[in-house]
Tab-separated table of C-alpha atoms and ligand atoms in Angstrom:
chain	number	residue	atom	x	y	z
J	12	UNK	CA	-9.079	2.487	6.016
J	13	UNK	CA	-11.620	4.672	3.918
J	14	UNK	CA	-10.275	6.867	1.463
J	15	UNK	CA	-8.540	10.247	2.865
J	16	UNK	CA	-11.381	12.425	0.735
J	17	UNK	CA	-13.899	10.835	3.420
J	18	UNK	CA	-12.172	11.342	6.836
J	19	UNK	CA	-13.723	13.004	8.888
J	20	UNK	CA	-11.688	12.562	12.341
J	21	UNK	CA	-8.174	12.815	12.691
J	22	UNK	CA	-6.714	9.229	12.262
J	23	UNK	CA	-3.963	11.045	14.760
J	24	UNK	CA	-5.704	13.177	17.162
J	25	UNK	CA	-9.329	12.159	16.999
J	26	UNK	CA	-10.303	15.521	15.847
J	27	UNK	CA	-12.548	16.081	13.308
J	28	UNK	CA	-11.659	17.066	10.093
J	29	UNK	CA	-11.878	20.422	8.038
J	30	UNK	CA	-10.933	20.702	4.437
J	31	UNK	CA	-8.201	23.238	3.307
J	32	UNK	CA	-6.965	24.461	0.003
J	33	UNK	CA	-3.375	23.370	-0.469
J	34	UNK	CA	-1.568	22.957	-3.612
J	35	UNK	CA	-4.491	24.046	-5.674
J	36	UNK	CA	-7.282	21.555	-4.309
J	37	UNK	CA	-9.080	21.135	-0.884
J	38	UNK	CA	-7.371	18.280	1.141
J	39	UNK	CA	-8.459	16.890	4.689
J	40	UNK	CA	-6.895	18.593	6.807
J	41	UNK	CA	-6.076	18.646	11.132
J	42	UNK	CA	-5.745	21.700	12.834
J	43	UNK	CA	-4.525	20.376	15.902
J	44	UNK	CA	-1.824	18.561	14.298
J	45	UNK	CA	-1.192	21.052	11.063
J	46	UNK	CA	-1.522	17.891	9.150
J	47	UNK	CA	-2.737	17.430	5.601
J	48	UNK	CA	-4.081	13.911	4.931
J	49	UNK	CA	-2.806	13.510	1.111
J	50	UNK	CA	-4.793	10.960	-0.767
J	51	UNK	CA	-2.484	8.223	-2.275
J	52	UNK	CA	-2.929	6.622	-5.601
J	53	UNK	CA	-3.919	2.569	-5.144
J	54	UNK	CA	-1.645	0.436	-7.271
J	55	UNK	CA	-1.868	-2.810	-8.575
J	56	UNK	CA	0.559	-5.219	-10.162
J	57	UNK	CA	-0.564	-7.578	-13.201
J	58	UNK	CA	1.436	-9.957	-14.874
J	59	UNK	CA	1.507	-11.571	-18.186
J	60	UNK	CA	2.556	-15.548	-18.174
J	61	UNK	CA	2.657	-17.204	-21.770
J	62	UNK	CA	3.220	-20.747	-21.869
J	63	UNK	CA	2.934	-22.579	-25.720
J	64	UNK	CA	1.585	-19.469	-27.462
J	65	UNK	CA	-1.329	-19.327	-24.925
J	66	UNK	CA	-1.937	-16.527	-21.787
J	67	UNK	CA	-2.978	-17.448	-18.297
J	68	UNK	CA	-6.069	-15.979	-16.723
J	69	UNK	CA	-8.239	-15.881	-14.134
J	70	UNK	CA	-11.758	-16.197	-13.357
J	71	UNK	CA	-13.137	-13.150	-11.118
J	72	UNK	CA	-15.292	-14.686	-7.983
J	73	UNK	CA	-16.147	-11.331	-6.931
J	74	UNK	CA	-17.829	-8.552	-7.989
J	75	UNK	CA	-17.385	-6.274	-9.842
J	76	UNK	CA	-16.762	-8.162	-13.708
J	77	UNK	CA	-17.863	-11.699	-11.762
J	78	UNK	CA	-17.531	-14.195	-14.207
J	79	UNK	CA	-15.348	-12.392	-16.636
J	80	UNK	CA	-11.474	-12.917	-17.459
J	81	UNK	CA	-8.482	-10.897	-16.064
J	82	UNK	CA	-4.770	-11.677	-15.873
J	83	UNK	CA	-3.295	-12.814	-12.388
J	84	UNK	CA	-3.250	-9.314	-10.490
J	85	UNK	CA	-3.589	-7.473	-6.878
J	86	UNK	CA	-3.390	-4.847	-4.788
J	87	UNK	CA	0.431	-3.458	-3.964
J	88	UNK	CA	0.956	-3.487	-0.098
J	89	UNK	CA	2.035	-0.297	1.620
J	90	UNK	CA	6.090	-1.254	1.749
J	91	UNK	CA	5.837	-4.219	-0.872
J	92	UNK	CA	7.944	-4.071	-4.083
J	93	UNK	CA	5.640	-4.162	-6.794
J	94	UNK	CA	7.506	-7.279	-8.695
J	95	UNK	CA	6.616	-9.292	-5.527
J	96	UNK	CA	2.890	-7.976	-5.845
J	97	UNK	CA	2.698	-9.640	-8.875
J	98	UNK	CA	4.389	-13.212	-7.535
J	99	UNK	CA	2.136	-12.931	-4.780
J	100	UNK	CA	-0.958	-12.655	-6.056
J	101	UNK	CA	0.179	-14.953	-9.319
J	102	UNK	CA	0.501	-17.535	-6.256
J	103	UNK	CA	-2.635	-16.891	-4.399
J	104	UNK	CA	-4.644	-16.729	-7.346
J	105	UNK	CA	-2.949	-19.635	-9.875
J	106	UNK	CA	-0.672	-21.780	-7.770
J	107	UNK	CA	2.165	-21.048	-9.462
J	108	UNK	CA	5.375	-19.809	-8.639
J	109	UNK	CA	6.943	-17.250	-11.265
J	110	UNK	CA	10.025	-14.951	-11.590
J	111	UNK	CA	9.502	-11.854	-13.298
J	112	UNK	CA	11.003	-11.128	-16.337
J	113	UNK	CA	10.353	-7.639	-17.793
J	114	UNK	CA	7.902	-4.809	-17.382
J	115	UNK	CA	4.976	-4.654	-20.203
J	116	UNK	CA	3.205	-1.071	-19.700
J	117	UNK	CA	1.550	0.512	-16.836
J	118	UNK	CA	-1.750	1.927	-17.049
J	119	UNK	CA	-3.780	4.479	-15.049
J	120	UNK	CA	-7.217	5.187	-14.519
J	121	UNK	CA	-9.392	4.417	-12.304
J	122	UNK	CA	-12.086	1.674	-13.568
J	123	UNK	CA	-14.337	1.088	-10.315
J	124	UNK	CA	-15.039	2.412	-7.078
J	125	UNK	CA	-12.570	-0.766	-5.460
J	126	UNK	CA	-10.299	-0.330	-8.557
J	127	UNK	CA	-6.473	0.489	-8.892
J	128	UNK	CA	-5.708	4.026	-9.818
J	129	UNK	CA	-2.526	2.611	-11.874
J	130	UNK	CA	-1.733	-0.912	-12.974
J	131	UNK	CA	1.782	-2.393	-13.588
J	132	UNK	CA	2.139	-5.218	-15.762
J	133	UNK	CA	4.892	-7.335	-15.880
J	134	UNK	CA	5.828	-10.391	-18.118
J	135	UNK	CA	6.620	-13.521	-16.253
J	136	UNK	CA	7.425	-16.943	-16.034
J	137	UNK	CA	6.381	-20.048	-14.709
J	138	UNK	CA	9.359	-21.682	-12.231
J	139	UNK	CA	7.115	-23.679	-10.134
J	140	UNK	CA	3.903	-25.015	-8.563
J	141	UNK	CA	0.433	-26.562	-10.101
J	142	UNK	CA	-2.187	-24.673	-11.497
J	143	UNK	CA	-5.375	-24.358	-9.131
J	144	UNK	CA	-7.562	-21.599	-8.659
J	145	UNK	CA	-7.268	-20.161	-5.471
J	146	UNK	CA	-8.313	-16.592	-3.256
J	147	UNK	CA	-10.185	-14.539	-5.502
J	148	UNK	CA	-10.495	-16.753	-8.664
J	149	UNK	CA	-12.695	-18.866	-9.485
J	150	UNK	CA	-11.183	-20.949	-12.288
J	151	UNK	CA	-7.912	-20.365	-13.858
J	152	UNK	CA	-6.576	-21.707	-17.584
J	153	UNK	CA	-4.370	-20.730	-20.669
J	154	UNK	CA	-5.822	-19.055	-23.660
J	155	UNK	CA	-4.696	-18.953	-27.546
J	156	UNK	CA	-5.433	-15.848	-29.162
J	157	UNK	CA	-8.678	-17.022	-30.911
J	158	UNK	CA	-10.028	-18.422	-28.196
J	159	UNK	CA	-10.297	-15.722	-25.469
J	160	UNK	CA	-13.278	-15.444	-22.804
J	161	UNK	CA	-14.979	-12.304	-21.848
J	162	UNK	CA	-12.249	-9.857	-20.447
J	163	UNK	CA	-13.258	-7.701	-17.275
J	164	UNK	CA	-11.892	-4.753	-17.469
J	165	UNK	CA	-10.271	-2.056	-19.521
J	166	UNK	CA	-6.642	-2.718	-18.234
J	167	UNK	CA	-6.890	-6.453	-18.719
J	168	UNK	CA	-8.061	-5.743	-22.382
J	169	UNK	CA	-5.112	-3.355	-22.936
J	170	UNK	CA	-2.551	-5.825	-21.404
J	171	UNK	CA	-3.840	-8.279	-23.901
J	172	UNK	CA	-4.016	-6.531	-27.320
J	173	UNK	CA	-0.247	-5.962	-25.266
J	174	UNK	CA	0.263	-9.497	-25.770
J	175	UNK	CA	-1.102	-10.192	-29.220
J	176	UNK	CA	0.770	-7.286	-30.489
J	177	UNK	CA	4.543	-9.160	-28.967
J	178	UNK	CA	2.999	-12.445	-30.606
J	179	UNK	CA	2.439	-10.335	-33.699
J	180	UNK	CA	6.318	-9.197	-33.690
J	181	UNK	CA	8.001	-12.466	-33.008
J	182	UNK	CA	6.295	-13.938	-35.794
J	183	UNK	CA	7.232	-10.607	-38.381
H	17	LIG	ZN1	-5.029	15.669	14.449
Protein backbone atom coordinates (compact mmCIF):
# COMPACT_ATOMS: atom_id res chain seq x y z
CA UNK A 1 0.00 0.00 0.00
CA UNK A 2 1.62 3.53 -0.75
CA UNK A 3 2.42 5.60 2.03
CA UNK A 4 -0.71 7.44 3.83
CA UNK A 5 1.03 11.09 2.83
CA UNK A 6 0.12 9.94 -0.91
CA UNK A 7 -3.53 8.70 -0.72
CA UNK A 8 -5.54 10.17 -2.49
CA UNK A 9 -8.91 7.97 -2.30
CA UNK A 10 -10.34 6.68 0.67
CA UNK A 11 -8.89 3.10 1.18
CA UNK A 12 -12.60 2.85 2.99
CA UNK A 13 -15.06 4.71 1.02
CA UNK A 14 -13.43 5.33 -2.32
CA UNK A 15 -13.57 8.98 -1.80
CA UNK A 16 -10.97 11.10 -2.54
CA UNK A 17 -8.88 12.53 -0.15
CA UNK A 18 -8.47 16.12 1.41
CA UNK A 19 -5.76 17.03 3.82
CA UNK A 20 -6.65 18.46 7.33
CA UNK A 21 -4.69 19.98 10.12
CA UNK A 22 -4.87 17.72 13.15
CA UNK A 23 -2.52 17.55 15.93
CA UNK A 24 -0.36 20.26 14.55
CA UNK A 25 0.33 18.83 10.90
CA UNK A 26 -1.91 18.20 7.79
CA UNK A 27 -2.95 14.44 7.67
CA UNK A 28 -5.10 12.65 4.86
CA UNK A 29 -8.09 12.89 5.77
CA UNK A 30 -12.07 11.35 4.67
CA UNK A 31 -14.91 13.38 5.04
CA UNK A 32 -17.34 10.85 4.46
CA UNK A 33 -15.99 8.66 7.00
CA UNK A 34 -14.44 11.50 9.57
CA UNK A 35 -11.37 9.44 9.26
CA UNK A 36 -7.77 10.55 9.59
CA UNK A 37 -5.33 8.23 7.78
CA UNK A 38 -2.25 8.47 10.40
CA UNK A 39 1.02 7.60 8.80
CA UNK A 40 2.79 4.73 10.72
CA UNK A 41 6.45 4.48 11.32
CA UNK A 42 8.05 1.22 9.21
CA UNK A 43 10.12 -0.93 11.53
CA UNK A 44 12.67 -3.29 11.03
CA UNK A 45 14.34 -5.90 13.18
CA UNK A 46 18.27 -6.61 12.87
CA UNK A 47 20.12 -9.00 14.69
CA UNK A 48 23.63 -9.48 15.73
CA UNK A 49 24.98 -13.36 15.60
CA UNK A 50 28.74 -13.80 16.77
CA UNK A 51 30.15 -17.07 16.37
CA UNK A 52 34.31 -17.44 17.27
CA UNK A 53 34.90 -13.69 17.65
CA UNK A 54 33.51 -13.13 14.08
CA UNK A 55 29.81 -11.36 12.96
CA UNK A 56 27.50 -12.75 10.35
CA UNK A 57 26.43 -10.68 7.38
CA UNK A 58 24.79 -10.47 4.43
CA UNK A 59 25.28 -9.56 0.97
CA UNK A 60 22.48 -7.00 -0.38
CA UNK A 61 21.06 -8.38 -3.97
CA UNK A 62 18.99 -5.42 -4.28
CA UNK A 63 19.22 -2.03 -4.57
CA UNK A 64 19.73 0.31 -2.81
CA UNK A 65 23.66 -0.46 -1.13
CA UNK A 66 23.80 -3.66 -3.83
CA UNK A 67 26.85 -5.25 -3.16
CA UNK A 68 27.55 -3.86 0.23
CA UNK A 69 27.35 -5.64 3.80
CA UNK A 70 24.43 -5.49 6.34
CA UNK A 71 23.51 -7.71 9.28
CA UNK A 72 20.56 -10.30 8.79
CA UNK A 73 17.45 -7.83 8.94
CA UNK A 74 13.67 -7.13 7.60
CA UNK A 75 10.71 -5.54 7.58
CA UNK A 76 8.31 -6.10 10.91
CA UNK A 77 4.84 -7.46 9.73
CA UNK A 78 1.71 -5.62 10.78
CA UNK A 79 0.82 -8.12 13.99
CA UNK A 80 4.40 -9.83 14.10
CA UNK A 81 6.48 -9.62 17.33
CA UNK A 82 9.52 -7.99 16.45
CA UNK A 83 11.92 -10.90 18.05
CA UNK A 84 10.30 -13.21 15.42
CA UNK A 85 11.11 -10.47 12.66
CA UNK A 86 14.47 -10.97 13.34
CA UNK A 87 14.32 -15.14 13.31
CA UNK A 88 12.50 -14.78 10.26
CA UNK A 89 14.38 -12.93 8.19
CA UNK A 90 17.82 -14.44 9.95
CA UNK A 91 16.18 -17.70 8.26
CA UNK A 92 15.22 -16.42 4.93
CA UNK A 93 18.27 -14.62 4.47
CA UNK A 94 21.17 -17.09 6.25
CA UNK A 95 19.60 -20.48 6.77
CA UNK A 96 19.92 -20.50 10.14
CA UNK A 97 17.76 -20.95 12.90
CA UNK A 98 18.48 -18.60 16.04
CA UNK A 99 16.90 -17.74 19.46
CA UNK A 100 17.22 -14.35 20.53
CA UNK A 101 19.09 -13.44 23.31
CA UNK A 102 19.06 -9.73 24.27
CA UNK A 103 18.23 -6.40 22.71
CA UNK A 104 21.44 -4.28 21.40
CA UNK A 105 20.02 -0.60 20.59
CA UNK A 106 17.37 0.61 18.35
CA UNK A 107 17.92 3.23 15.95
CA UNK A 108 15.72 5.69 14.01
CA UNK A 109 15.97 7.53 10.99
CA UNK A 110 15.02 7.10 7.96
CA UNK A 111 18.05 6.16 5.44
CA UNK A 112 16.15 5.62 1.96
CA UNK A 113 13.02 6.12 0.33
CA UNK A 114 12.25 1.89 0.96
CA UNK A 115 14.06 2.25 4.35
CA UNK A 116 12.89 1.52 8.03
CA UNK A 117 11.98 4.56 10.01
CA UNK A 118 13.41 2.64 13.27
CA UNK A 119 15.61 -0.42 13.50
CA UNK A 120 15.74 -2.94 16.43
CA UNK A 121 18.69 -4.91 16.92
CA UNK A 122 18.88 -7.82 18.80
CA UNK A 123 21.81 -10.21 19.76
CA UNK A 124 21.30 -13.78 18.84
CA UNK A 125 22.31 -17.14 18.55
CA UNK A 126 22.78 -19.81 16.28
CA UNK A 127 20.48 -23.14 17.39
CA UNK A 128 20.17 -24.58 14.03
CA UNK A 129 20.31 -24.90 10.23
CA UNK A 130 23.30 -24.40 7.47
CA UNK A 131 24.46 -21.31 6.28
CA UNK A 132 23.23 -20.43 2.59
CA UNK A 133 22.30 -17.30 1.21
CA UNK A 134 18.87 -17.09 0.50
CA UNK A 135 15.77 -14.20 -0.41
CA UNK A 136 17.38 -11.02 -0.55
CA UNK A 137 21.12 -11.90 -0.06
CA UNK A 138 23.35 -12.62 -2.18
CA UNK A 139 26.20 -14.23 -0.23
CA UNK A 140 26.35 -14.58 3.43
CA UNK A 141 29.73 -15.21 5.81
CA UNK A 142 31.32 -14.35 9.28
CA UNK A 143 33.61 -11.45 9.72
CA UNK A 144 36.58 -10.69 12.36
CA UNK A 145 36.88 -7.23 13.22
CA UNK A 146 39.82 -6.44 10.83
CA UNK A 147 38.47 -7.90 8.15
CA UNK A 148 35.07 -6.23 7.47
CA UNK A 149 33.53 -5.56 3.83
CA UNK A 150 31.88 -2.43 2.77
CA UNK A 151 28.85 -1.80 5.19
CA UNK A 152 25.51 -0.44 3.54
CA UNK A 153 24.04 1.63 5.58
CA UNK A 154 24.20 3.91 8.56
CA UNK A 155 22.32 1.51 10.99
CA UNK A 156 24.38 -1.50 10.00
CA UNK A 157 27.57 0.65 10.72
CA UNK A 158 26.18 1.70 14.14
CA UNK A 159 25.16 -1.92 15.07
CA UNK A 160 28.71 -2.81 14.36
CA UNK A 161 30.96 -0.24 16.11
CA UNK A 162 27.86 -1.85 18.66
CA UNK A 163 29.63 -4.98 18.39
CA UNK A 164 33.29 -4.04 18.48
CA UNK A 165 32.61 -1.90 21.40
CA UNK A 166 30.99 -5.49 23.54
CA UNK A 167 34.23 -7.25 22.04
CA UNK A 168 36.17 -4.29 23.41
CA UNK A 169 34.55 -4.87 27.07
CA UNK A 170 34.85 -8.58 27.39
CA UNK A 171 38.36 -8.37 26.70
CA UNK A 172 38.91 -5.10 29.47
ZN1 LIG B 1 -13.97 7.39 3.40
Amino acid sequence: MAAPDSIRFCPSCGRPIIHKEIEGQPRPYCVACDRVYFQDPKVAAAVLIEKEGKALLVKRANIPERGKWTLPAGFVDAGEDPQEAAQRECHEETGLHISIQSLLDVFSGKEHERGADIVILYRGRIESGALTAGDDAQQVAFFGPDELPPLAFDATRKSIQCWLHSLKMDKD
